[in-house]
Amino acid sequence: MSQAVAIISQDIYAQRNQFANVLTDRSLNFEREAEFAIQVITSSEYATKIAMQNRQSVANAITNIAAIGISLNPAKKQAYLVPRDGRICLDISYIGLMDLAMSTGAIRWAQAELVYAADAFSLNGFDKPPTHSYNPFAKDRGEVIGVYVVVKTADGDYLTETMSMEDVNAIRDRSSAWKAWVSKNKSCPWVTDPGEMAKKTVVKRGYKYWPKTERLEQAIHHLNTDGGEGLASLSGSAPTDPEMVNSWIALAQKAGSLEALTDVYQQATAALKQAKDATGHARFKAEVTKRADALKAQAAPIEGESEEVLDGAA
């Protein structure tokens, strides 16, 4: 076990430069996030086993933390590292999604809540928050019948999105994670944390009407692809969402050196090959070549270095 901890720690700290290259929130500290990651992974024998079997997934997860700008700090409850489908994956909570929106200034605050059968809930128009009253000390508020999220924008407007549990479960039933539970009895957040997933679902729907932020959109794209919360693939292969390619392209465009660009290329190539997305990989490769040429022009390296980036990562 001690050897596994040492290897996992080494893999995580090896991502220091890549973390810095793609970091979107300068308040995040690599040392602290690395410590959180090591603690989470090595506290579980199963997570440790998965991390040892798929060491690249650990590196990918650390990169995603920086690129999205989300913290593993357990006190914040924004994000977690979880073993899923033979990988260590970055999972983002509904709190994390709302914090991302608030941190960019797009909204002032947000609140997501479940509505139970015994509660009194009513909408008060488009420009006012809803009314939700209940007895917080009641031993039985009945079954959950719905969920909502309300936000206050930077302009002072209120935006409310509501979903019935029937609508939430319709989304759940179409997700790849839930289908894996039904067909293979693989545990997923829909089973272990249904209330949290209902809140996350309504936040993901409601954000479409909020002022746009790149970091929040990237986080939701991540959840819908790597997180398995998007629609399940009808062919049974990994999802080939175009936004997954866009996320890799965004990472490549942020690479500050040829070394960092090579790291992104290797990670993306592995993911897109697994997804059997040859078209997406071709588009991504073209963007990598452009970025390599731009870096070459900035640093004036030897002729042909952009080709070496791709050749070395093939």
XYZ file of C-alpha atoms in Angstrom, residues 5-290:
286
model
C 0.691 5.808 -2.255
C 4.185 6.837 -3.358
C 3.406 6.131 -7.029
C 0.075 7.966 -6.931
C 1.710 10.932 -5.195
C 4.434 10.980 -7.834
C 1.863 10.893 -10.651
C -0.062 13.787 -9.122
C 2.954 16.003 -8.467
C 4.167 15.324 -12.016
C 1.205 17.418 -13.192
C 2.491 20.608 -11.540
C 3.502 22.334 -14.806
C 0.411 21.224 -16.702
C -1.760 22.418 -13.806
C -0.165 25.854 -14.030
C -0.469 25.989 -17.822
C -4.248 25.455 -17.900
C -5.192 27.090 -14.577
C -8.266 29.345 -14.895
C -8.654 30.384 -11.251
C -5.457 31.800 -9.750
C -6.813 31.336 -6.226
C -6.293 27.585 -6.592
C -3.041 26.310 -5.177
C -1.455 23.223 -6.732
C 0.111 22.011 -3.482
C -3.188 22.093 -1.637
C -5.160 20.461 -4.461
C -2.488 17.768 -4.809
C -2.713 17.066 -1.076
C -6.506 16.819 -1.240
C -6.268 14.461 -4.253
C -3.763 12.165 -2.557
C -5.867 12.011 0.608
C -9.065 11.190 -1.276
C -7.597 8.521 -3.536
C -5.443 6.756 -0.954
C -8.165 6.729 1.718
C -9.982 4.022 -0.245
C -8.444 0.701 -1.248
C -10.730 0.533 -4.282
C -9.842 4.057 -5.446
C -6.165 3.290 -4.919
C -6.504 0.136 -7.012
C -8.212 2.017 -9.864
C -5.620 4.789 -9.712
C -2.815 2.234 -10.036
C -4.530 0.476 -12.930
C -5.273 3.711 -14.814
C -2.601 6.204 -13.837
C -3.381 8.480 -16.801
C -6.889 9.056 -15.451
C -5.364 10.539 -12.291
C -3.326 12.971 -14.390
C -6.430 13.861 -16.433
C -8.442 14.545 -13.287
C -5.787 16.896 -11.893
C -5.672 18.750 -15.223
C -9.464 19.102 -15.215
C -9.378 20.645 -11.735
C -7.136 23.431 -13.041
C -8.878 23.879 -16.405
C -12.344 24.165 -14.854
C -11.149 26.065 -11.795
C -12.782 23.953 -9.083
C -11.380 22.857 -5.714
C -11.241 19.465 -4.002
C -11.307 21.183 -0.603
C -13.800 19.045 1.371
C -14.972 22.093 3.313
C -16.243 23.711 0.116
C -18.045 20.580 -1.175
C -17.462 21.707 -4.755
C -15.830 18.660 -6.330
C -14.615 15.140 -5.624
C -12.409 12.477 -7.164
C -14.317 9.231 -7.591
C -13.501 5.842 -9.143
C -15.865 5.222 -12.055
C -15.717 2.904 -15.073
C -12.113 1.942 -14.387
C -10.969 5.566 -14.067
C -10.447 8.233 -11.451
C -12.901 10.945 -12.447
C -13.491 14.520 -11.355
C -17.080 14.854 -10.120
C -18.569 18.322 -9.602
C -21.432 18.931 -7.184
C -24.378 21.246 -7.745
C -22.743 23.528 -5.158
C -19.605 23.584 -7.286
C -21.591 24.530 -10.379
C -23.307 27.400 -8.574
C -20.008 28.557 -7.054
C -18.474 28.659 -10.533
C -21.276 30.928 -11.735
C -20.944 33.200 -8.691
C -17.154 33.388 -8.833
C -17.274 34.834 -12.359
C -19.762 37.519 -11.348
C -22.482 36.198 -13.658
C -24.850 35.799 -10.705
C -24.852 37.158 -7.161
C -26.169 34.057 -5.433
C -27.990 30.809 -6.108
C -30.041 28.313 -4.142
C -31.293 24.851 -5.105
C -33.845 22.963 -3.005
C -35.996 19.853 -3.088
C -39.772 20.233 -2.764
C -41.664 17.615 -0.745
C -45.349 16.704 -0.927
C -46.156 18.392 2.398
C -44.417 21.660 1.451
C -46.124 24.801 0.186
C -44.482 26.012 -3.017
C -45.560 28.669 -5.498
C -44.016 30.716 -8.297
C -44.426 34.498 -8.104
C -43.760 35.531 -11.681
C -40.578 35.735 -13.702
C -38.947 38.620 -11.822
C -39.473 37.450 -8.224
C -38.132 34.488 -6.243
C -40.571 31.640 -5.515
C -42.241 31.070 -2.151
C -41.243 27.824 -0.446
C -42.493 27.218 3.094
C -42.263 24.059 5.201
C -41.670 22.818 8.711
C -37.931 22.084 8.944
C -38.527 19.974 12.057
C -41.177 17.735 10.513
C -40.275 14.048 10.728
C -42.033 13.283 7.446
C -42.529 15.885 4.724
C -43.697 13.235 2.286
C -42.037 12.151 -0.923
C -39.935 14.427 -3.094
C -42.147 15.822 -5.862
C -39.865 18.378 -7.463
C -36.756 20.532 -7.329
C -35.921 24.126 -8.178
C -33.019 26.550 -8.441
C -33.327 30.304 -8.050
C -30.535 32.791 -8.814
C -30.116 36.529 -8.553
C -28.239 37.993 -11.498
C -25.687 40.798 -11.406
C -28.465 43.128 -12.633
C -30.690 42.213 -9.688
C -33.100 39.988 -11.613
C -34.351 36.673 -10.256
C -34.368 33.589 -12.462
C -36.113 30.406 -11.342
C -36.074 26.962 -12.932
C -38.308 24.153 -11.698
C -38.495 20.454 -12.529
C -40.885 17.744 -11.394
C -39.377 14.458 -10.259
C -40.885 12.878 -13.354
C -38.814 15.248 -15.491
C -35.705 14.643 -13.375
C -36.107 10.879 -13.607
C -36.593 11.100 -17.366
C -33.144 12.723 -17.583
C -31.746 10.167 -15.133
C -33.090 7.226 -17.141
C -31.326 8.440 -20.299
C -27.938 8.968 -18.680
C -25.086 6.538 -19.251
C -24.421 6.275 -15.504
C -27.988 5.181 -14.736
C -28.059 2.732 -17.632
C -24.880 1.144 -16.252
C -26.651 0.754 -12.897
C -29.707 -0.837 -14.472
C -27.783 -3.216 -16.752
C -24.706 -4.038 -14.671
C -25.666 -2.942 -11.152
C -22.758 -0.456 -11.155
C -23.176 2.052 -8.344
C -23.660 5.647 -9.465
C -24.572 9.012 -7.871
C -28.188 8.614 -8.956
C -28.371 5.676 -6.518
C -26.159 6.926 -3.685
C -27.151 10.636 -3.755
C -30.488 11.055 -5.592
C -31.306 14.408 -3.967
C -27.952 15.913 -4.887
C -28.328 14.656 -8.457
C -31.827 16.141 -8.715
C -30.416 19.529 -7.662
C -27.540 19.179 -10.112
C -29.999 18.339 -12.900
C -32.102 21.449 -12.356
C -28.950 23.611 -12.089
C -27.694 22.183 -15.398
C -31.030 23.041 -17.010
C -31.360 26.443 -15.384
C -27.839 27.629 -16.269
C -28.861 27.863 -19.930
C -30.778 31.027 -19.030
C -28.057 32.562 -16.842
C -25.415 34.971 -18.137
C -22.881 32.749 -19.914
C -19.540 31.803 -18.375
C -16.953 29.667 -20.125
C -15.853 27.874 -16.958
C -19.398 26.820 -16.046
C -20.095 25.557 -19.560
C -16.831 23.598 -19.533
C -17.753 22.060 -16.173
C -21.152 20.935 -17.442
C -19.640 19.550 -20.653
C -17.201 17.594 -18.483
C -20.044 16.141 -16.406
C -21.998 15.178 -19.520
C -19.012 13.393 -21.081
C -16.342 12.129 -18.681
C -18.803 12.204 -15.771
C -21.288 9.932 -17.505
C -24.215 12.250 -16.777
C -25.038 12.879 -20.427
C -27.169 10.746 -22.684
C -26.072 7.151 -22.999
C -24.533 6.064 -26.288
C -26.974 3.991 -28.310
C -24.146 2.025 -29.890
C -22.744 0.978 -26.544
C -19.413 2.737 -27.172
C -18.163 5.780 -25.302
C -20.053 9.062 -25.966
C -18.771 11.172 -28.842
C -20.167 14.559 -27.848
C -18.638 17.322 -30.017
C -18.287 19.412 -26.877
C -15.764 16.916 -25.539
C -13.604 17.745 -28.548
C -14.186 21.451 -27.930
C -12.993 21.044 -24.344
C -9.753 19.407 -25.491
C -9.277 22.126 -28.118
C -9.721 24.773 -25.405
C -7.024 23.089 -23.316
C -4.683 22.949 -26.309
C -5.221 26.624 -27.057
C -4.299 27.514 -23.458
C -1.059 25.500 -23.501
C 1.822 27.841 -22.803
C 4.639 25.641 -24.114
C 5.266 22.859 -26.586
C 5.801 20.474 -23.671
C 2.398 21.344 -22.216
C 0.817 21.050 -25.650
C 2.284 17.568 -26.050
C 0.771 16.531 -22.708
C -2.668 17.751 -23.787
C -2.307 16.011 -27.146
C -1.453 12.682 -25.511
C -4.388 12.880 -23.104
C -6.874 13.925 -25.783
C -5.684 11.274 -28.222
C -6.236 8.555 -25.633
C -9.737 9.857 -24.806
C -10.815 10.293 -28.432
C -9.470 6.892 -29.433
C -11.476 5.354 -26.611
C -14.535 7.216 -27.885
C -13.761 6.008 -31.434
C -14.115 9.594 -32.645
C -11.760 9.803 -35.625
C -13.432 12.947 -36.968
C -13.108 14.711 -33.641
C -9.482 13.696 -33.342
C -8.709 15.035 -36.801
C -10.278 18.389 -35.915
C -8.417 18.460 -32.607
C -5.109 17.582 -34.306
C -5.538 20.480 -36.736
C -5.996 22.896 -33.829
C -2.942 21.447 -32.056
C -0.875 22.070 -35.167
C -2.031 25.703 -35.251
